[in-house]
JSON list of C-alpha atoms in Angstrom, two decimals:
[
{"chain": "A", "resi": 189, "resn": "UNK", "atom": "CA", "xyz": [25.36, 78.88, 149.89]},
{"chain": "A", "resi": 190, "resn": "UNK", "atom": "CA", "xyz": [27.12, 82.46, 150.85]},
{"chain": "A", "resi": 191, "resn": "UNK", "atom": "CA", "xyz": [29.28, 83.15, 148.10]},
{"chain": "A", "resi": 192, "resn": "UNK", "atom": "CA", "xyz": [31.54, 85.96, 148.91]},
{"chain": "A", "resi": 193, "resn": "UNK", "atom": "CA", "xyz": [28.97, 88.94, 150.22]},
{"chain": "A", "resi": 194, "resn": "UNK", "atom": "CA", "xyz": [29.03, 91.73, 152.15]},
{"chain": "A", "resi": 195, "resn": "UNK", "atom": "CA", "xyz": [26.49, 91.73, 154.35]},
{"chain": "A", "resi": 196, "resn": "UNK", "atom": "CA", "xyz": [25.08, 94.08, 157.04]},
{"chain": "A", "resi": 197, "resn": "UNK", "atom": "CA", "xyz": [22.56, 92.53, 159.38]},
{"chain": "A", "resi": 198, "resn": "UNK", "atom": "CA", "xyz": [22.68, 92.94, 163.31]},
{"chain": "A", "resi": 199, "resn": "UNK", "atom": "CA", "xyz": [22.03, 91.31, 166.57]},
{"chain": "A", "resi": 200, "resn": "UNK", "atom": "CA", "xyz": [22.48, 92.40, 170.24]},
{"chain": "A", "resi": 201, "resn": "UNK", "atom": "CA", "xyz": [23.67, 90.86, 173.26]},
{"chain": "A", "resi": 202, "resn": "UNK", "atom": "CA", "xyz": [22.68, 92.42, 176.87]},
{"chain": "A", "resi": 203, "resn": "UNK", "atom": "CA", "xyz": [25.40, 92.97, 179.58]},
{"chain": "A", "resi": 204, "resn": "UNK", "atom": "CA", "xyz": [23.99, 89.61, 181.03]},
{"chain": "A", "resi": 205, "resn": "UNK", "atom": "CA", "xyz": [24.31, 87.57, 177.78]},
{"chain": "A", "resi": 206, "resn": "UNK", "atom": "CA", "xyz": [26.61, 84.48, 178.14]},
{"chain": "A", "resi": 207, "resn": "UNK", "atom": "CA", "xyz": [28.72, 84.83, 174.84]},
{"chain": "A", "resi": 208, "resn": "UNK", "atom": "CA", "xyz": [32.11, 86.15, 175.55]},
{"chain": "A", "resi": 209, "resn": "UNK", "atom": "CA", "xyz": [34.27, 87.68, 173.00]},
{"chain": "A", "resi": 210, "resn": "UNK", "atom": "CA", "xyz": [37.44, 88.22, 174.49]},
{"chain": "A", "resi": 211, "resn": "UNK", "atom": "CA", "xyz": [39.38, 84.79, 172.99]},
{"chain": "A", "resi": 212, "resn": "UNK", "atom": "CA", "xyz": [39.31, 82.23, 170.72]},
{"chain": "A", "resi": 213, "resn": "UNK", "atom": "CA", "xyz": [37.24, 79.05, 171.39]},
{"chain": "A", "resi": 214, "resn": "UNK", "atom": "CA", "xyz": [38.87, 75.92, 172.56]},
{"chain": "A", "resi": 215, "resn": "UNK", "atom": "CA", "xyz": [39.96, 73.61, 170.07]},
{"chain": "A", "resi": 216, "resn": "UNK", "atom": "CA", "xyz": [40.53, 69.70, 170.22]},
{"chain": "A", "resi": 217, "resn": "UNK", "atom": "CA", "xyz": [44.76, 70.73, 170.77]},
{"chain": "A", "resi": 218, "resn": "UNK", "atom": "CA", "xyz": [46.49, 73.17, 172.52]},
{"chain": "A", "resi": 219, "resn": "UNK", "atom": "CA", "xyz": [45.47, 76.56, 172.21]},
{"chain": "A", "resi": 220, "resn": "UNK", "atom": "CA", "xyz": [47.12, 78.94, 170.08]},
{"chain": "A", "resi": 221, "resn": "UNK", "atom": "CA", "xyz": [50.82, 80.38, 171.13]},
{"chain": "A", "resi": 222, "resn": "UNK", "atom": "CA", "xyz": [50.04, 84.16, 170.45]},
{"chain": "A", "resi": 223, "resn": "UNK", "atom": "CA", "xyz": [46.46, 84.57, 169.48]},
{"chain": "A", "resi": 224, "resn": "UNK", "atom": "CA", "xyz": [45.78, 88.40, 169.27]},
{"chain": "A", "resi": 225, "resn": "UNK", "atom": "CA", "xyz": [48.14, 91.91, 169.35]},
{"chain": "A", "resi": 226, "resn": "UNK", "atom": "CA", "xyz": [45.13, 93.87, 170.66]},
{"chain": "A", "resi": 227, "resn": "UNK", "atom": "CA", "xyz": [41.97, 91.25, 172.16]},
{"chain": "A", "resi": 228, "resn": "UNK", "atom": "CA", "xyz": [39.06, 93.66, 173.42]},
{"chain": "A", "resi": 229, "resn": "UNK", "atom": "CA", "xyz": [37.44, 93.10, 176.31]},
{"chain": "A", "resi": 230, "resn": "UNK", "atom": "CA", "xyz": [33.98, 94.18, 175.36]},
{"chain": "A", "resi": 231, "resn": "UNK", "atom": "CA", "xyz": [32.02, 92.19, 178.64]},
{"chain": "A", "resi": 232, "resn": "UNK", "atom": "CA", "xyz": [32.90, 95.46, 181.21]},
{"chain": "A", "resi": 233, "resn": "UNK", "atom": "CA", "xyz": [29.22, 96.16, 182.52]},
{"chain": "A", "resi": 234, "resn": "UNK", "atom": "CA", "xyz": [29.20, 95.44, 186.04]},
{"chain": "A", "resi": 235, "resn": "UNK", "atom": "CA", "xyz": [26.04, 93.84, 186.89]},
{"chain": "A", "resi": 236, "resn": "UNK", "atom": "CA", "xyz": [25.39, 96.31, 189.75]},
{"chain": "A", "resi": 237, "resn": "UNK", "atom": "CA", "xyz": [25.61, 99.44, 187.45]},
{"chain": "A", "resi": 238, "resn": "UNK", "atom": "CA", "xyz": [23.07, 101.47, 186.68]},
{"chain": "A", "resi": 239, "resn": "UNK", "atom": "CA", "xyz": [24.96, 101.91, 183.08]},
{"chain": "A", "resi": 240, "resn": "UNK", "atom": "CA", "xyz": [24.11, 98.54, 181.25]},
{"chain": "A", "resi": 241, "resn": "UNK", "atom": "CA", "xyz": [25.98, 98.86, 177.79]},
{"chain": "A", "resi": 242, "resn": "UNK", "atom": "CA", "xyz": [24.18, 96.71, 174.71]},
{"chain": "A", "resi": 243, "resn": "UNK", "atom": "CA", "xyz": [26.62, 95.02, 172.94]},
{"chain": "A", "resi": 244, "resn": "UNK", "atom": "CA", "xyz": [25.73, 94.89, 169.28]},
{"chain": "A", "resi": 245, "resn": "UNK", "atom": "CA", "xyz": [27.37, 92.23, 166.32]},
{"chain": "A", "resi": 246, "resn": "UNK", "atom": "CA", "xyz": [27.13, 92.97, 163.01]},
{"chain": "A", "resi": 247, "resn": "UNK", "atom": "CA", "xyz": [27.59, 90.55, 160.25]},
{"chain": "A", "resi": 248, "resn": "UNK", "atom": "CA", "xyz": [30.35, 92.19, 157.59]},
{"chain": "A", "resi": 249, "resn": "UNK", "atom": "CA", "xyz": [31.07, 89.61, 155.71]},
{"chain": "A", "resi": 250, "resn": "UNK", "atom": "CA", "xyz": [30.85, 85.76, 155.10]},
{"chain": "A", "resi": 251, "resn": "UNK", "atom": "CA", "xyz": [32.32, 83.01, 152.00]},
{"chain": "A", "resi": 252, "resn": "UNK", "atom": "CA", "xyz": [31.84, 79.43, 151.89]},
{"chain": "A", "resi": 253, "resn": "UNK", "atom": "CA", "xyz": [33.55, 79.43, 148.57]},
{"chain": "A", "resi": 254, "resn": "UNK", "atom": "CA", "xyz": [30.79, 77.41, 147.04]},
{"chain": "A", "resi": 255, "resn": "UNK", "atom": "CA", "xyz": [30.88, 79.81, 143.77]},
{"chain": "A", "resi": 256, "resn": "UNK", "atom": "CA", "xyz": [33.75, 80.37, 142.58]},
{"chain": "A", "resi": 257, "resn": "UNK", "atom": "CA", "xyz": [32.68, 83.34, 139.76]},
{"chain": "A", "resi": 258, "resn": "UNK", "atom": "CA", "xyz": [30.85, 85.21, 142.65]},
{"chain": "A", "resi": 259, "resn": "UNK", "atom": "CA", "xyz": [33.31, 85.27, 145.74]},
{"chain": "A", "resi": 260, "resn": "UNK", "atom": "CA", "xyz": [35.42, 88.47, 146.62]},
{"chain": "A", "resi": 261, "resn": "UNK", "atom": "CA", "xyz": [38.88, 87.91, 147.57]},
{"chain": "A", "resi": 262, "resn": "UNK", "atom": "CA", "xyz": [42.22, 88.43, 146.14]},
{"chain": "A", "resi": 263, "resn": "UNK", "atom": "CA", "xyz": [44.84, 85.76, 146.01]},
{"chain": "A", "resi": 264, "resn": "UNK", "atom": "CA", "xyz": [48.35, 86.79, 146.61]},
{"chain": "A", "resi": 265, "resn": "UNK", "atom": "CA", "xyz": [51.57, 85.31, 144.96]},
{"chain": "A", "resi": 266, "resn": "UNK", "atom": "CA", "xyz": [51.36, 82.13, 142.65]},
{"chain": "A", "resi": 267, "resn": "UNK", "atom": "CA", "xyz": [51.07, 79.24, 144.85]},
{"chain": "A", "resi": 268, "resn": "UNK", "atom": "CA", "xyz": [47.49, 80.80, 146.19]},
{"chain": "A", "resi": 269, "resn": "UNK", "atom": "CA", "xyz": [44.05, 79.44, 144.93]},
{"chain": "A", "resi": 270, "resn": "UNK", "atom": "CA", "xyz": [41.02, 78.20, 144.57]},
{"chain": "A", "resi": 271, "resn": "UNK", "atom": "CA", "xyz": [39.93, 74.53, 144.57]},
{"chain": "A", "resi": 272, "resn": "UNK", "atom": "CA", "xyz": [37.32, 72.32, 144.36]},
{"chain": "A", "resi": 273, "resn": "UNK", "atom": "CA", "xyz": [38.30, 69.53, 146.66]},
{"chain": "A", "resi": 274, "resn": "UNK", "atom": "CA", "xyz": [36.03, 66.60, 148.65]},
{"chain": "A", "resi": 275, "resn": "UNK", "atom": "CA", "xyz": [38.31, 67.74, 151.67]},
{"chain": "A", "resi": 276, "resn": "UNK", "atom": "CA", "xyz": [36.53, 71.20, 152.00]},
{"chain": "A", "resi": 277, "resn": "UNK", "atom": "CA", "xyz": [34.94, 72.06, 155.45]},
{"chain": "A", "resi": 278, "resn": "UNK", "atom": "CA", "xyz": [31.27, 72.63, 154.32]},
{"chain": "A", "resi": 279, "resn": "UNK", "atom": "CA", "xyz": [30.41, 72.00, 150.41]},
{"chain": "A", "resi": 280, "resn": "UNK", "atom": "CA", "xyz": [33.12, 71.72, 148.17]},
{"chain": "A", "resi": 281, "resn": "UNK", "atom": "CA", "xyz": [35.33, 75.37, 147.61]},
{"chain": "A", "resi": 282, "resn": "UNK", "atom": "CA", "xyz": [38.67, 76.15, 149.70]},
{"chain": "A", "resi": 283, "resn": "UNK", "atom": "CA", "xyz": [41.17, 78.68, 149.19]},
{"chain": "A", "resi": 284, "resn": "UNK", "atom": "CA", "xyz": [44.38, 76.94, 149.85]},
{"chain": "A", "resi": 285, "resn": "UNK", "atom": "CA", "xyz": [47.41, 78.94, 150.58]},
{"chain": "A", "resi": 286, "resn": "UNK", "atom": "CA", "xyz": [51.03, 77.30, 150.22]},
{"chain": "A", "resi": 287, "resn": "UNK", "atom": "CA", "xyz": [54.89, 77.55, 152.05]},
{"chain": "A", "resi": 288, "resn": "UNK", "atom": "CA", "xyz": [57.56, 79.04, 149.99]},
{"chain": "A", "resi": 289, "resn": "UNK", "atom": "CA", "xyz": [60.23, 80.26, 150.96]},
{"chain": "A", "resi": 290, "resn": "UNK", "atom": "CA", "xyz": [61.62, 82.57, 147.90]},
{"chain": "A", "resi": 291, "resn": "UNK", "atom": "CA", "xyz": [57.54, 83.99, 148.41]},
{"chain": "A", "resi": 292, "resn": "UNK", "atom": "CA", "xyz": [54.52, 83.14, 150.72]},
{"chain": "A", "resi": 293, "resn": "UNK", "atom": "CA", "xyz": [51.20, 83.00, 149.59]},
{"chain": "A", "resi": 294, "resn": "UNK", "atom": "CA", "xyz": [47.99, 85.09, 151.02]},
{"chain": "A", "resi": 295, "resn": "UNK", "atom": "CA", "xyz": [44.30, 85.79, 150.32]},
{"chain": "A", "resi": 296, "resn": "UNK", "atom": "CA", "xyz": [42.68, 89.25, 151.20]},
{"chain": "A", "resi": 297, "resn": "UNK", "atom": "CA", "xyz": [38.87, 90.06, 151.54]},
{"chain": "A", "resi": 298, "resn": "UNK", "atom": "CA", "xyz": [37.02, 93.52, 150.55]},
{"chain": "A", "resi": 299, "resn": "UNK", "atom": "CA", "xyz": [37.84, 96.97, 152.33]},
{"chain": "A", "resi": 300, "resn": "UNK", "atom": "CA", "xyz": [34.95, 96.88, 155.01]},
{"chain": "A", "resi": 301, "resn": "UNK", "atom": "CA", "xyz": [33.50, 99.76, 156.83]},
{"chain": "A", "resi": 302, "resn": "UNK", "atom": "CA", "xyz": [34.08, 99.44, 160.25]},
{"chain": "A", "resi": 303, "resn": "UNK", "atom": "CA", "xyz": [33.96, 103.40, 161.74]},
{"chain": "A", "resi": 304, "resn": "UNK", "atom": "CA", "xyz": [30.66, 102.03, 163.94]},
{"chain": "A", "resi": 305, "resn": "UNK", "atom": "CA", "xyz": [33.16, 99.34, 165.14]},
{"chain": "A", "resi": 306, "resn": "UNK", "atom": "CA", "xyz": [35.38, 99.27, 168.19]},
{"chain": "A", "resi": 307, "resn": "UNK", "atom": "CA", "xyz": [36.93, 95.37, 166.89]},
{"chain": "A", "resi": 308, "resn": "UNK", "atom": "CA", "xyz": [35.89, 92.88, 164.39]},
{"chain": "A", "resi": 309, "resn": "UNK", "atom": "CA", "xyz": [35.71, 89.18, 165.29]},
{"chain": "A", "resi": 310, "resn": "UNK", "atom": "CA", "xyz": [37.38, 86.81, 162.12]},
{"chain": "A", "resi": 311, "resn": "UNK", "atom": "CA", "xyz": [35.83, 83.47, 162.84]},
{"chain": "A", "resi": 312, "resn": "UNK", "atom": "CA", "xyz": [37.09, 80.90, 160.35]},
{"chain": "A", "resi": 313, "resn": "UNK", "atom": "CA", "xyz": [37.49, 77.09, 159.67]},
{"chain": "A", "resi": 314, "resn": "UNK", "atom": "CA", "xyz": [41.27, 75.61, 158.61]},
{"chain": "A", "resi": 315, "resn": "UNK", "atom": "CA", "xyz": [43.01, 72.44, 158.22]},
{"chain": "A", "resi": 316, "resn": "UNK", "atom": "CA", "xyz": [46.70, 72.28, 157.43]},
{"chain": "A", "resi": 317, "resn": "UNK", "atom": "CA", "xyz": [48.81, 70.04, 155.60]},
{"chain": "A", "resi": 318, "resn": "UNK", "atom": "CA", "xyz": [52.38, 68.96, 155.82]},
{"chain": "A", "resi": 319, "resn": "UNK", "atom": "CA", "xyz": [52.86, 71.21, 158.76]},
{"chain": "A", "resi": 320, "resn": "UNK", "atom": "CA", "xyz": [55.23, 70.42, 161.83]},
{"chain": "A", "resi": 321, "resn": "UNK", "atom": "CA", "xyz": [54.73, 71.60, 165.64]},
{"chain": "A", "resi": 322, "resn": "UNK", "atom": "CA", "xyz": [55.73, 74.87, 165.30]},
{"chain": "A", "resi": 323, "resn": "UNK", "atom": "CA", "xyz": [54.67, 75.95, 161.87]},
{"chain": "A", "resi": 324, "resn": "UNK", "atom": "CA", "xyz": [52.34, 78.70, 161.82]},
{"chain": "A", "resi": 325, "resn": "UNK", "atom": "CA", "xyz": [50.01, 81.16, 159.57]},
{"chain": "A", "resi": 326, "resn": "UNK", "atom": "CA", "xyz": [49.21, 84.37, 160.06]},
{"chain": "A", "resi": 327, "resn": "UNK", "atom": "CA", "xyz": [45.55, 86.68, 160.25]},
{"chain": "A", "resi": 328, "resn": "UNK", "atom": "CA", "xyz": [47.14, 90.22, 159.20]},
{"chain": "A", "resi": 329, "resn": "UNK", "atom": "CA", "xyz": [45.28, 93.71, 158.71]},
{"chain": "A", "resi": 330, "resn": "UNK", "atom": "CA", "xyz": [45.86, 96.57, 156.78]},
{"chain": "A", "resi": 331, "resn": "UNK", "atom": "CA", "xyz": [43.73, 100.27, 157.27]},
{"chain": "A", "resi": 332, "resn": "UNK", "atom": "CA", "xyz": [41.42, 101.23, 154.36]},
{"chain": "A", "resi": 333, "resn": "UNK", "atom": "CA", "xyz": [43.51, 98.81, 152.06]},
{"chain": "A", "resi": 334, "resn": "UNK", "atom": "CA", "xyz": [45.29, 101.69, 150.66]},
{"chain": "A", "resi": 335, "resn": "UNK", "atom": "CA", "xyz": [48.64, 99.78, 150.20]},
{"chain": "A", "resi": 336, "resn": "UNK", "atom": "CA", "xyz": [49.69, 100.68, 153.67]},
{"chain": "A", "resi": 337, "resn": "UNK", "atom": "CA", "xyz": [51.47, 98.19, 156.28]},
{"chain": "A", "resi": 338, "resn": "UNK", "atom": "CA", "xyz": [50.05, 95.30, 157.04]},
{"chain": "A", "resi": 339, "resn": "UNK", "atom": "CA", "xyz": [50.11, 94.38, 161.09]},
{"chain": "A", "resi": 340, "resn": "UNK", "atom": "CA", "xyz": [49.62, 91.13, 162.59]},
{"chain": "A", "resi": 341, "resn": "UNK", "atom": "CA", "xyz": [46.46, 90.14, 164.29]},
{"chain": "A", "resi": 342, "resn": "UNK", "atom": "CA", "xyz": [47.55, 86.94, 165.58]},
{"chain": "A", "resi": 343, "resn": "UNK", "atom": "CA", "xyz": [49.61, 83.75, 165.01]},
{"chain": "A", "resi": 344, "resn": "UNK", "atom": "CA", "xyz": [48.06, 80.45, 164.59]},
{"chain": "A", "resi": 345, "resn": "UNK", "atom": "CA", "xyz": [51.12, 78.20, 165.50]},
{"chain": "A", "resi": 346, "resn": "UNK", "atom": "CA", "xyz": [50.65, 74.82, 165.47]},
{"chain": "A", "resi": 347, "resn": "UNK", "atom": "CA", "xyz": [51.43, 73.07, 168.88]},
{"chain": "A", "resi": 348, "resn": "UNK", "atom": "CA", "xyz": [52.68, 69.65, 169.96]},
{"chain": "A", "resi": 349, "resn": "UNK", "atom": "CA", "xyz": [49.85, 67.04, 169.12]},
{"chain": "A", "resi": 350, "resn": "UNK", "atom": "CA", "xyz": [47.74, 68.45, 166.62]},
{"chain": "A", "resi": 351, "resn": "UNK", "atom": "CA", "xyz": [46.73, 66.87, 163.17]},
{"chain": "A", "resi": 352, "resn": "UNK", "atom": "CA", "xyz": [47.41, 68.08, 159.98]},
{"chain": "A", "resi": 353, "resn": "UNK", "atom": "CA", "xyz": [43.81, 65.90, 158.19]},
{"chain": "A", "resi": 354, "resn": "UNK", "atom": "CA", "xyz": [41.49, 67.81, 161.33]},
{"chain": "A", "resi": 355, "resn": "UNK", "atom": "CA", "xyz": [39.48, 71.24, 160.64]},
{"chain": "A", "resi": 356, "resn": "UNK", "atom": "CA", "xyz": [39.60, 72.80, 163.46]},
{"chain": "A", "resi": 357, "resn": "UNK", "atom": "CA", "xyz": [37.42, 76.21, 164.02]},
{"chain": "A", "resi": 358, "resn": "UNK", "atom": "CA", "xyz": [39.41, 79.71, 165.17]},
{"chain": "A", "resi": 359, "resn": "UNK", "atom": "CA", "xyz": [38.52, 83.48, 166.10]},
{"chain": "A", "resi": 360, "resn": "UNK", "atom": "CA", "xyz": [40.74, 86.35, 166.36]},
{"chain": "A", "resi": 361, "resn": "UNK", "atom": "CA", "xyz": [39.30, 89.99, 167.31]},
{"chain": "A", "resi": 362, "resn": "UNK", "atom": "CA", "xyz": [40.92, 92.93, 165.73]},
{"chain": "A", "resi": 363, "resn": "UNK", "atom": "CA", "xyz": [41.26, 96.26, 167.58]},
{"chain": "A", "resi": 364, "resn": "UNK", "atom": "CA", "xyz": [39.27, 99.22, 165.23]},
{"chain": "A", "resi": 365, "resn": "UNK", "atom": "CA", "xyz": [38.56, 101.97, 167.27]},
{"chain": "A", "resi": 366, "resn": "UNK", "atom": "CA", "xyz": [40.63, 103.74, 165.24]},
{"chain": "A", "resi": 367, "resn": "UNK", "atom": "CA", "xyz": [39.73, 102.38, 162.00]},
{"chain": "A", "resi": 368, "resn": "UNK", "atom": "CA", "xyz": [36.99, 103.51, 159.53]},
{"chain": "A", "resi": 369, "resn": "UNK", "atom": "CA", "xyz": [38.23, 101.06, 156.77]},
{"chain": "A", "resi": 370, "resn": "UNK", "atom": "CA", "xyz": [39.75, 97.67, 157.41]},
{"chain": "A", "resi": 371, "resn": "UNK", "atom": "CA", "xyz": [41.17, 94.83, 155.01]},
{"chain": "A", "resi": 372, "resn": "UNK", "atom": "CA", "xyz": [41.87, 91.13, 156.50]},
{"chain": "A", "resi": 373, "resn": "UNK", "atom": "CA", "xyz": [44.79, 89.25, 155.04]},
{"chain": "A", "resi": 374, "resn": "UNK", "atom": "CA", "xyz": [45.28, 85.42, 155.80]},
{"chain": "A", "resi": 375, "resn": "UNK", "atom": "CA", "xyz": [49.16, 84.30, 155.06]},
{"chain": "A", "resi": 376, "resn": "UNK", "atom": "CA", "xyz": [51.05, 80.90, 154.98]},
{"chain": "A", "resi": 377, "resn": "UNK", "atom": "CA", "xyz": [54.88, 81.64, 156.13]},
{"chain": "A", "resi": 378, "resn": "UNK", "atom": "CA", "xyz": [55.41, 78.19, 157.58]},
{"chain": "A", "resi": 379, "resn": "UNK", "atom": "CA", "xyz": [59.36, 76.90, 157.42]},
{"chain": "A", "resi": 380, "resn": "UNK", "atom": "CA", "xyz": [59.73, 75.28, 153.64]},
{"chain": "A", "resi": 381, "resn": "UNK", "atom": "CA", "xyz": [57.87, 74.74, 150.53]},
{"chain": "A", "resi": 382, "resn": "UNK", "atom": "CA", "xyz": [54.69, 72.64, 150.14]},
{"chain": "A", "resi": 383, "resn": "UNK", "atom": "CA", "xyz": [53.38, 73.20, 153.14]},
{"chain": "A", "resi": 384, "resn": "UNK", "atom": "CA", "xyz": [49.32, 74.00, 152.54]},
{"chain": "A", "resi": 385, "resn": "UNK", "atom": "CA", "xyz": [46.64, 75.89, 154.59]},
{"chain": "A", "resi": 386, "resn": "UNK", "atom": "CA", "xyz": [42.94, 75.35, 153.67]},
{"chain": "A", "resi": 387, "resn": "UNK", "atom": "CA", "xyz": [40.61, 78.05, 154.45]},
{"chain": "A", "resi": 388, "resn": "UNK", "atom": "CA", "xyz": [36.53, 77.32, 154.35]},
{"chain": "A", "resi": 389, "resn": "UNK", "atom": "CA", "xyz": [33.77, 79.41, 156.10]},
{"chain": "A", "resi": 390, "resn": "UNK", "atom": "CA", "xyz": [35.38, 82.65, 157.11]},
{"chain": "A", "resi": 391, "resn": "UNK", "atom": "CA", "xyz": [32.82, 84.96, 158.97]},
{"chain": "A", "resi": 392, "resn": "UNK", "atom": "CA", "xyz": [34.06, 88.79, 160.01]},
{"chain": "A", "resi": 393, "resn": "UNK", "atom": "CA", "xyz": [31.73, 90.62, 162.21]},
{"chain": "A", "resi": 394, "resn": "UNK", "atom": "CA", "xyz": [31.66, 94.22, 163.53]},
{"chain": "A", "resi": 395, "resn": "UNK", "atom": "CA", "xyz": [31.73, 94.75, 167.68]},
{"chain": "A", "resi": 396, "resn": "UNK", "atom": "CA", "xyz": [29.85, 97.93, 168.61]},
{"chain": "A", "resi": 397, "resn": "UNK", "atom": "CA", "xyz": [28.59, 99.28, 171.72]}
]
């Protein structure tokens, strides 16, 4: 079971590889309303150029949440945490985060180095609960996590037909050209109180060319 680590293994992906990384998969609903403020379009090499790029992915970090005394993240504001619940994705660890509206809830993850990177994919597993079309959480960034701003990169609002008991899988890619540090932030600021987001197998990977 991956318990919180930092990791740093690679693999790379020709110009004719079939894996696209410009959006998020397709889920069993609707897609998501806003899904990225900067999606990279990384698949550029025409086929008939003699410069063939390599696109290389490199694993940054992964959690399952099976351990609970070994996994690196930071909880934000009191009605964050850590459970042990049958409902959890994979094993038995989620972090739920809940609605409020006097003050939301979050969980962070370690700085990670991403100065080789020009985006990170966030791949990750959720299932909501007490949510209504239109409620939403958000995957936010911050540079270095040195207590700067945090910016959004996307909005997973919940559209007209999904269900709050499903897990349903979800990728956002992160603009870091610019970056040499980066910390990922997931937040619950759906309309209300009660309202819960379970997070299980989050995977952030580095893009490089």
């Amino acid at each position: 079971a991956v318990a919180g680590k930092i990791i740093a293994s690679a693999k790379k992906f020709g110009a004719s590889d079939s894996t696209s990384f410009g959006a998020p998969p397709s889920l069993d609903t609707s897609p998501p309303e806003l899904v990225s403020s900067e999606l990279i379009d990384i698949d550029d090499a025409s086929s008939d150029s003699d410069d063939i790029r390599t696109t290389s992915i490199t694993d940054l970090y992964e959690n399952d949440f099976e351990n609970e005394q070994e996994s690196s993240y930071t909880l934000g504001g009191p009605h964050a945490s850590y459970r042990r619940s049958r409902y959890a994705h994979s094993g038995r660890g989620v972090i739920v985060i809940k609605s409020n509206l006097a003050d939301a809830s979050s969980v962070s993850f370690p700085s990670l180095p991403v100065s080789s990177s020009i985006a990170i994919m966030v791949k990750f597993w959720f299932r909501s609960d007490r949510f209504v079309s239109g409620d939403s959480f958000v995957v936010e960034y911050q540079s270095g996590g040195n207590g700067g701003e945090w910016k959004a990169a996307g909005r997973r609002m919940m559209p007209d037909g999904f269900r709050n008991s499903e897990w349903y899988e979800e990728t956002f890619d992160i603009d870091t050209a610019d970056l040499d540090e980066i910390v990922v932030r997931f937040r619950c600021d759906a309309y209300g109180n009660r309202k819960l987001v379970l997070l299980d197998d989050i995977h952030i990977s580095g893009i490089s060319i």
